[in-house]
Every structure is written in structure tokens, then in C-alpha cells.
Coordinates of C-alpha atoms in Angstrom, one line a residue:
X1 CA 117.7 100.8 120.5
X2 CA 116.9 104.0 119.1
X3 CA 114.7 104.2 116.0
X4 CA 113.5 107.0 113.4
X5 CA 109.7 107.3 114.4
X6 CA 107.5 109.5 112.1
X7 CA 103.7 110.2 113.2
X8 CA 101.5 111.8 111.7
X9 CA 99.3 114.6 113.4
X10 CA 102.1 114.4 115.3
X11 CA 101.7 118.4 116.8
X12 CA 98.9 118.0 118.7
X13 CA 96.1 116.0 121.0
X14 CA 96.8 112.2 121.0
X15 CA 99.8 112.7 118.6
X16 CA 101.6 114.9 120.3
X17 CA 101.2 113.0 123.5
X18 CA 102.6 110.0 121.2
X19 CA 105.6 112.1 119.5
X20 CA 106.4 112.6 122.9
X21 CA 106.2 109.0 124.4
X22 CA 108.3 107.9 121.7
X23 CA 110.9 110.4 122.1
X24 CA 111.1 109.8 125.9
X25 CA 111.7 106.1 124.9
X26 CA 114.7 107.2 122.9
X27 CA 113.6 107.1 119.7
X28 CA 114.3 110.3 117.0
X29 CA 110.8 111.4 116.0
X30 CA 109.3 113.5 112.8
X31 CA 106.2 114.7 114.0
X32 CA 104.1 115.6 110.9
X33 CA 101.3 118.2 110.9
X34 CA 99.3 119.8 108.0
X35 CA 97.7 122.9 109.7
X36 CA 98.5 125.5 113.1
X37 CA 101.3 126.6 112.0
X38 CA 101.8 128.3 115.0
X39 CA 101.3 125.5 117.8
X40 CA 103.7 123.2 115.4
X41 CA 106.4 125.4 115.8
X42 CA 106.2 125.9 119.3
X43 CA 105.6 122.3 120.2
X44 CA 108.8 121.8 117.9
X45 CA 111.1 124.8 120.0
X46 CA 109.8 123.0 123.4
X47 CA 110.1 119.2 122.8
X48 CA 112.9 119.8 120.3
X49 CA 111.0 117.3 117.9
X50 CA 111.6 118.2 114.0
X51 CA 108.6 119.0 112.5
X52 CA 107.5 118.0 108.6
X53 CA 104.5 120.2 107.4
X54 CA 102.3 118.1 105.0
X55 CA 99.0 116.4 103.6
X56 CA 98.5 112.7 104.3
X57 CA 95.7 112.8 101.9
X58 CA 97.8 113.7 99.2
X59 CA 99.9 110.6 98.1
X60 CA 102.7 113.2 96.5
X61 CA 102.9 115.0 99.3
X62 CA 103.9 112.0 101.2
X63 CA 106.3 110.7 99.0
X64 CA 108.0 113.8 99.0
X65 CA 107.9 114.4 102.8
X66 CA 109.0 110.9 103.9
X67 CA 111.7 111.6 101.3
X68 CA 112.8 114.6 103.3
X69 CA 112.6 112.8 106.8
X70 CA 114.8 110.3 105.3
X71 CA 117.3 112.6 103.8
X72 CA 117.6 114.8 106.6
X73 CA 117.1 112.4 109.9
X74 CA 117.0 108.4 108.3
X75 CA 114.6 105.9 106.9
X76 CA 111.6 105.5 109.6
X77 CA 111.7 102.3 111.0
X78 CA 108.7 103.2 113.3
X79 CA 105.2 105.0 111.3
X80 CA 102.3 105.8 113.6
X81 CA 99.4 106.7 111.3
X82 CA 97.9 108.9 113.5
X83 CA 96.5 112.1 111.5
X84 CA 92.3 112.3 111.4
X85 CA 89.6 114.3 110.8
X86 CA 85.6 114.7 111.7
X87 CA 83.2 116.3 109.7
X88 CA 80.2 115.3 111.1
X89 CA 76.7 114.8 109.8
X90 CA 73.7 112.8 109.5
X91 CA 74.1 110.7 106.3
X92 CA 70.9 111.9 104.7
X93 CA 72.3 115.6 105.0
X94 CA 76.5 114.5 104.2
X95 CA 78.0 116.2 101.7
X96 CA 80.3 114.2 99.1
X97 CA 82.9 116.9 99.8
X98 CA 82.2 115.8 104.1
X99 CA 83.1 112.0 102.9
X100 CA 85.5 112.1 101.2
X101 CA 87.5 114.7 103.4
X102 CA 87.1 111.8 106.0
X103 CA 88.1 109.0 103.8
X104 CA 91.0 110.3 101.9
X105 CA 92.3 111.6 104.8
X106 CA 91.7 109.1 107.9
X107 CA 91.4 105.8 105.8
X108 CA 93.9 106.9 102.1
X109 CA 96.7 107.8 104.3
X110 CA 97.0 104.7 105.5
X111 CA 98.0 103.6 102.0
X112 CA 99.7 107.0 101.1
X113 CA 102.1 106.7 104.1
X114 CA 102.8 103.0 104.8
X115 CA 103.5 102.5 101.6
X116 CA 106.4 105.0 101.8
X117 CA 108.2 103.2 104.5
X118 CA 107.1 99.5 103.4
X119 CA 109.8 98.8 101.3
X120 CA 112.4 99.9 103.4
X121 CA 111.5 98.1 106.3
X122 CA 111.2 94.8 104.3
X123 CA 115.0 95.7 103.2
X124 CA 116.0 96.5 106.5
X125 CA 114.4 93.7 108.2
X126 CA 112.5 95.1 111.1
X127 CA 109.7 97.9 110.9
X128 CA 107.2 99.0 113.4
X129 CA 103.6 100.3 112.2
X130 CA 100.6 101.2 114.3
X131 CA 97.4 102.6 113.3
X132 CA 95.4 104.9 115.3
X133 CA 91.5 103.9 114.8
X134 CA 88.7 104.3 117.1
X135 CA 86.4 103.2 119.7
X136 CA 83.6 104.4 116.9
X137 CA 85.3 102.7 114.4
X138 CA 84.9 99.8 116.5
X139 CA 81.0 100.4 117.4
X140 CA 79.6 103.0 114.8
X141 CA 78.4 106.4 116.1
X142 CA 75.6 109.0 114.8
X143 CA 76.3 111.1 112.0
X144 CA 80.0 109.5 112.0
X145 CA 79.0 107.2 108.9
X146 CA 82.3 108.8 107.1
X147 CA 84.5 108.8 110.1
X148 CA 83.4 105.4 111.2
X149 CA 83.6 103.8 107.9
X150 CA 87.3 105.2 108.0
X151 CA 88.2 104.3 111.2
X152 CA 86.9 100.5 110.3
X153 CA 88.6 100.4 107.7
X154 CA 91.9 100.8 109.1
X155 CA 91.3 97.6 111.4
X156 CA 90.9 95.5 107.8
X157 CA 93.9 97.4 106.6
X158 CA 95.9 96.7 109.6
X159 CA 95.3 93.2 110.1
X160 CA 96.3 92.8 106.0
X161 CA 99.2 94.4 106.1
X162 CA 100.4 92.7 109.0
X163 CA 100.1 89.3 107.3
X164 CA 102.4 90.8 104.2
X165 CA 105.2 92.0 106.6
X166 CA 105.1 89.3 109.3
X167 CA 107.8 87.2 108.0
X168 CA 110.1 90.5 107.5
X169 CA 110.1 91.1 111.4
X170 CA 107.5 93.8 110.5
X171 CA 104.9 94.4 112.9
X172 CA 101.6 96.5 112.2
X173 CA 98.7 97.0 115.0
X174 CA 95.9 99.3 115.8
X175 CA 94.7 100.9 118.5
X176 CA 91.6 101.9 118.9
X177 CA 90.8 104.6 121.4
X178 CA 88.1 105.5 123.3
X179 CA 87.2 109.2 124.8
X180 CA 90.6 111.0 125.8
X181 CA 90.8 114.6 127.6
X182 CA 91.9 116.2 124.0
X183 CA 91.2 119.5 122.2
X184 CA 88.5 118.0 120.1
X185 CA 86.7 116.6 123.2
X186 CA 86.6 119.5 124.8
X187 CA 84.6 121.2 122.3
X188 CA 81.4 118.8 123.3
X189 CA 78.3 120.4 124.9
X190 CA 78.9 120.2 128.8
X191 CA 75.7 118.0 129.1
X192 CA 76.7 115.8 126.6
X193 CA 80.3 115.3 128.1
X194 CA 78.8 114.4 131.3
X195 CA 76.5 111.8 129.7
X196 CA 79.8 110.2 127.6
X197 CA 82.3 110.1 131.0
X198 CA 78.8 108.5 132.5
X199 CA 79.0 105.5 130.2
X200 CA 82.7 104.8 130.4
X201 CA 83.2 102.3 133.5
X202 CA 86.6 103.3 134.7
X203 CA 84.5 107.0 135.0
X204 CA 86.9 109.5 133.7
X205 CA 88.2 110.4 130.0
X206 CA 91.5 108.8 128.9
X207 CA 94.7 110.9 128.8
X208 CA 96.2 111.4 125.9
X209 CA 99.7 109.9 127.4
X210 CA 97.8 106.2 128.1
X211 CA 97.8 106.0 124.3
X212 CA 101.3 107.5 124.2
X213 CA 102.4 104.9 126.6
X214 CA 100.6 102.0 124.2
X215 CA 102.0 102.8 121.3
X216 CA 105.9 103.3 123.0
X217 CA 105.2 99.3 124.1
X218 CA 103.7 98.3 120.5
X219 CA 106.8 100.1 118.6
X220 CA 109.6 98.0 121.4
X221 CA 111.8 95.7 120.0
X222 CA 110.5 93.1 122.6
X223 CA 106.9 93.9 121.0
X224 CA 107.7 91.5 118.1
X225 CA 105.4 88.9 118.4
X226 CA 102.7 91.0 118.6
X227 CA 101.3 92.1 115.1
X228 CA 97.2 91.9 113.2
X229 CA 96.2 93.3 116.5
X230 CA 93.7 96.0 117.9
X231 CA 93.8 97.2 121.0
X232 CA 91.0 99.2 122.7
X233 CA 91.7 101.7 125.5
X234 CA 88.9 103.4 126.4
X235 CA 88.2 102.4 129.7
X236 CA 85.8 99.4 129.3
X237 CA 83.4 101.8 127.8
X238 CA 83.6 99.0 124.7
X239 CA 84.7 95.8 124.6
X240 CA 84.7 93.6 121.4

């Protein structure tokens, strides 16, 4: 059955690989982005995906933007909370400004999205959320006290709001990633690449489709049993 799917950071890296799983499982995806203009629009003129340009940190800004989705393609029945950001640094040298730029926008956007599509779904009677964490958010990692903090936090969110919506056919998991051949990989030293791939079992990166292929099954109809959940794919590299 075809749903309205909206994901955020939906233009690029892991969410565009997801914007495009779920459209190739028939659903009609919103793909939202806040920056790259540019590679938004062209992604939109060669997918055909509508694009919605806004910030998930800023609660207004999602009210009015799912309000647009919904006016102009339907109520989402599927949210993937996928939008993130790093800026790295040893605590002892972070910045407030380099926290809370994490925070708001990797951990508050789980509350500033979700609970623009909550109600609706609860009316409606089926919804669909999943929440992209991380394999650090699972394990910690240097100078990631901000982005792990986040990314752990999202598990505790997720498994709370899954208990809220469970009895409203409502399903909300996580998935927590590990390394995938993205943009933002990429831009690690050579050396220290070689020394990340050398610690993940299955000896390669993840693809950015793998997680695209998760979250398709998570959103299914059929997936409705499963919901509280985390998932990691990152190639044994972790296991919890």
C-alpha cells in the first residue's frame, strides 16, 4: 500500500539512499533538506521526489513544513528522522555553540518532527516512525561527546515513544548504523579509513542502500509487530 513518507536529510548520503528505497517500494516521499541547495534540486529533477527546504532544529519550522507536505501531498503516515550533524571536538576544548548545534539538531528534532505527525497517526490508526542513530551512539567515540549523547538519546526516545503508540498500530524503531561509503566518510584521513574498515568484520564500509533497504522493511505494513527496537548494521563491527 502506498504511504506519504517524509525523511529528513532526505537529499543526500544515507537519506537520500533512504528517500529512494522508499519510493521504489511505492511509497510518495517528501525528502527534507536544510542546506545545498543545489544538489537538492537536482536530486529532486532526477528521482522526481518533492523536496521541502527546512530546519529540524527549529520546532516552527517544522510545524509549518509538515503543514505544507500535508497540504500539498497528504498526512505522513511514514517519518524517518534522519537529519544529523557532527561538530567534533574534544570535550575540554567543545564550544557551547558545538553542543548544542548537535543536540538541537540530531536529538530536538526528534521531538520537533514526530510530534507533528503523532497525532495524526494515532487518528488514522497506523503510523510508521524510525529513527536513524548510530553505531557511536551505541558505543561512544572520541571528541563525539555531543554527537554521541544525541545519538543515545534517540534510542531512549525511541523505545518511549513506541510504548505511547503501540496500541494505535504505531510502530517507532531505530537503527543504528555503523560506517557507510557516504560523503562524510570520505572526508577521513586515508590512514585512518584503513584502520576503521580494518576493525569492521564483514571488511568493507556499508552502502548507503543496506540502510535504505532496512528502513523500507521497518516502514512495511507486515513490519507491525516490530516496534521499541534498534537495529545495528554495521557489519559486526558492534554488537550490543
Amino acid at each position: 500500500m502506498s504511504r506519504i513518507a517524509l525523511v529528513t536529510g532526505g537529499t543526500r548520503g544515507l537519506g537520500q539512499a533512504v528517500s529512494l528505497a522508499l519510493q521504489q517500494a511505492g511509497h510518495q516521499v517528501a525528502a527534507v533538506y536544510h542546506s545545498h541547495d543545489e544538489e537538492a534540486h537536482a536530486f529532486a529533477a532526477q528521482s522526481g521526489i518533492r523536496v521541502f527546504q527546512w530546519d529540524v532544529a527549529d520546532y516552527a519550522a517544522c510545524r509549518a513544513g509538515v503543514a505544507r507536505v500535508s497540504e500539498e501531498l497528504g498526512a505522513p503516515d511514514i517519518l524517518v528522522n534522519n537529519a544529523g550533524v557532527t561538530a567534533d571536538a574534544m570535550l575540554h576544548k567543545m564550544t557551547p555553540e558545538q553542543w548544542w548545534l548537535v543536540i538541537q539538531t540530531n536529538l530536538g528534532s526528534m521531538f520537533n518532527m514526530s510530534q507533528q505527525v503523532i497525532e495524526g497517526m494515532r487518528q488514522r490508526g497506523f503510523g510508521r516512525i524510525v529513527n536513524i542513530s548510530s553505531i557511536n551512539g551505541r558505543k561512544g567515540q572520541l571528541g563525539q561527546c555531543n554527537y554521541a549523547a544525541a545519538k543515545a538519546g534517540i534510542l531512549g526516545f525511541t523505545k518511549a515513544l513506541a510504548l505511547e503508540g503501540a496500541r494505535k498500530n504505531i510502530t517507532v524503531n531505530a537503527i543504528a548504523p555503523g560506517y557507510c561509503d557516504t560523503s562524510m566518510v570520505a572526508k577521513v584521513a586515508p590512514e585512518t579509513l584503513q584502520a576503521i574498515i580494518a576493525g569492521i568484520p564483514v571488511g568493507r564500509l556499508g552502502t548507503p542502500a543496506e540502510i535504505g533497504r532496512m528502513v523500507a522493511f521497518l516502514v512495511a505494513e507486515e513490519s507491525g509487530f516490530i516496534t521499541g527496537a534498534t537495529f545495528d548494521v554495521n557489519g559486526g563491527q558492534y554488537m550490543a
